[in-house]
Amino acid sequence: MSRSSFASKTYRTQGLVLRTHKLGEADRIVVLLTPDRGQVRAVAKGVRRTSSKLGATLEPFMLVDLQLVHGRSLDIVTQAQLRGPYGQSLAADYARYTAAHAMAETAERLTDADSESAAPQFRLLHGALAALARGTGDAGQLLDSYLLRALATAGWAPSFTVCVRCGAPGPHTAVNIPLGGVVCPDCRPAGSSSPAPETVELLAALLAGDWDRVAASGPAHRREGAGIVAGYLQWHLERVVKSLKHVERA
Ligand SMILES: [Zn+2]
């Protein structure tokens, strides 16, 4: 192979490892979210051998700088440098680890190989994993905030302030998941739920990333809010995010 054709097949990018699975005896398939290429599926060869330096780098929730070469079906990782070792600190804490899993599964569902919407989804996931790995803040609240903002970034922004149907200013307490948030008494369709007003306030704070207001919330409202977030996510993904049910709630 000539030098120029090798160069045209090689590219560099940064990625967050969403998921990995075994391939053959020693290889691993790595699913990454990159800001410039969307989702990338690549083969990391020989990484399951104990001598492999790539192995510990290409684990879930790691931020890595990569060099890849285009392959016939999957691209091949030729170099990987660890930039954010989030997976290491997350592996030590079950609640944070399961929250990271639910984030990564959601990011995988909300993105594809198209690069158009990848950058904002990448930034959002990077911020959320870094916050989880820092160990500050409640894992469940970081997760719920991420889920609402990831859905909003995908074009499904909910409203927990103004009525989603007529725009009447809130606060409103009836929530309608198919409509995408709170509805006023005039618009309220049958089948809307009536969570506590504090839960609706919490959801608005989670969507806005208003952590002072989130920190002031109580456990009952957090649980109720988590149920609404999970329902909203499921409605749009038309499928359950499996790892959500493993998340431990404070
Ligand atoms: Zn209304």
PDB file of N, CA, C and O and ligand atoms in Angstrom, residues 163 166 184 187, ligand 1:
ATOM      1  N   CYS A 163     -47.911  25.853  29.591  1.00  0.00           N
ATOM      2  CA  CYS A 163     -48.757  24.773  29.058  1.00  0.00           C
ATOM      3  C   CYS A 163     -48.266  24.382  27.665  1.00  0.00           C
ATOM      4  O   CYS A 163     -48.078  25.245  26.796  1.00  0.00           O
ATOM      5  N   CYS A 166     -51.287  25.358  24.907  1.00  0.00           N
ATOM      6  CA  CYS A 166     -51.709  26.728  24.586  1.00  0.00           C
ATOM      7  C   CYS A 166     -50.686  27.780  24.997  1.00  0.00           C
ATOM      8  O   CYS A 166     -50.841  28.952  24.667  1.00  0.00           O
ATOM      9  N   CYS A 184     -52.405  23.150  31.133  1.00  0.00           N
ATOM     10  CA  CYS A 184     -53.236  23.996  32.001  1.00  0.00           C
ATOM     11  C   CYS A 184     -54.596  23.317  32.206  1.00  0.00           C
ATOM     12  O   CYS A 184     -54.932  22.370  31.491  1.00  0.00           O
ATOM     13  N   CYS A 187     -56.694  22.870  28.997  1.00  0.00           N
ATOM     14  CA  CYS A 187     -56.177  21.984  27.943  1.00  0.00           C
ATOM     15  C   CYS A 187     -56.051  20.531  28.389  1.00  0.00           C
ATOM     16  O   CYS A 187     -55.854  19.648  27.554  1.00  0.00           O
TER      17      CYS A 187
HETATM   18 ZN    ZN B   1     -53.321  25.225  27.997  1.00  0.00          ZN
END
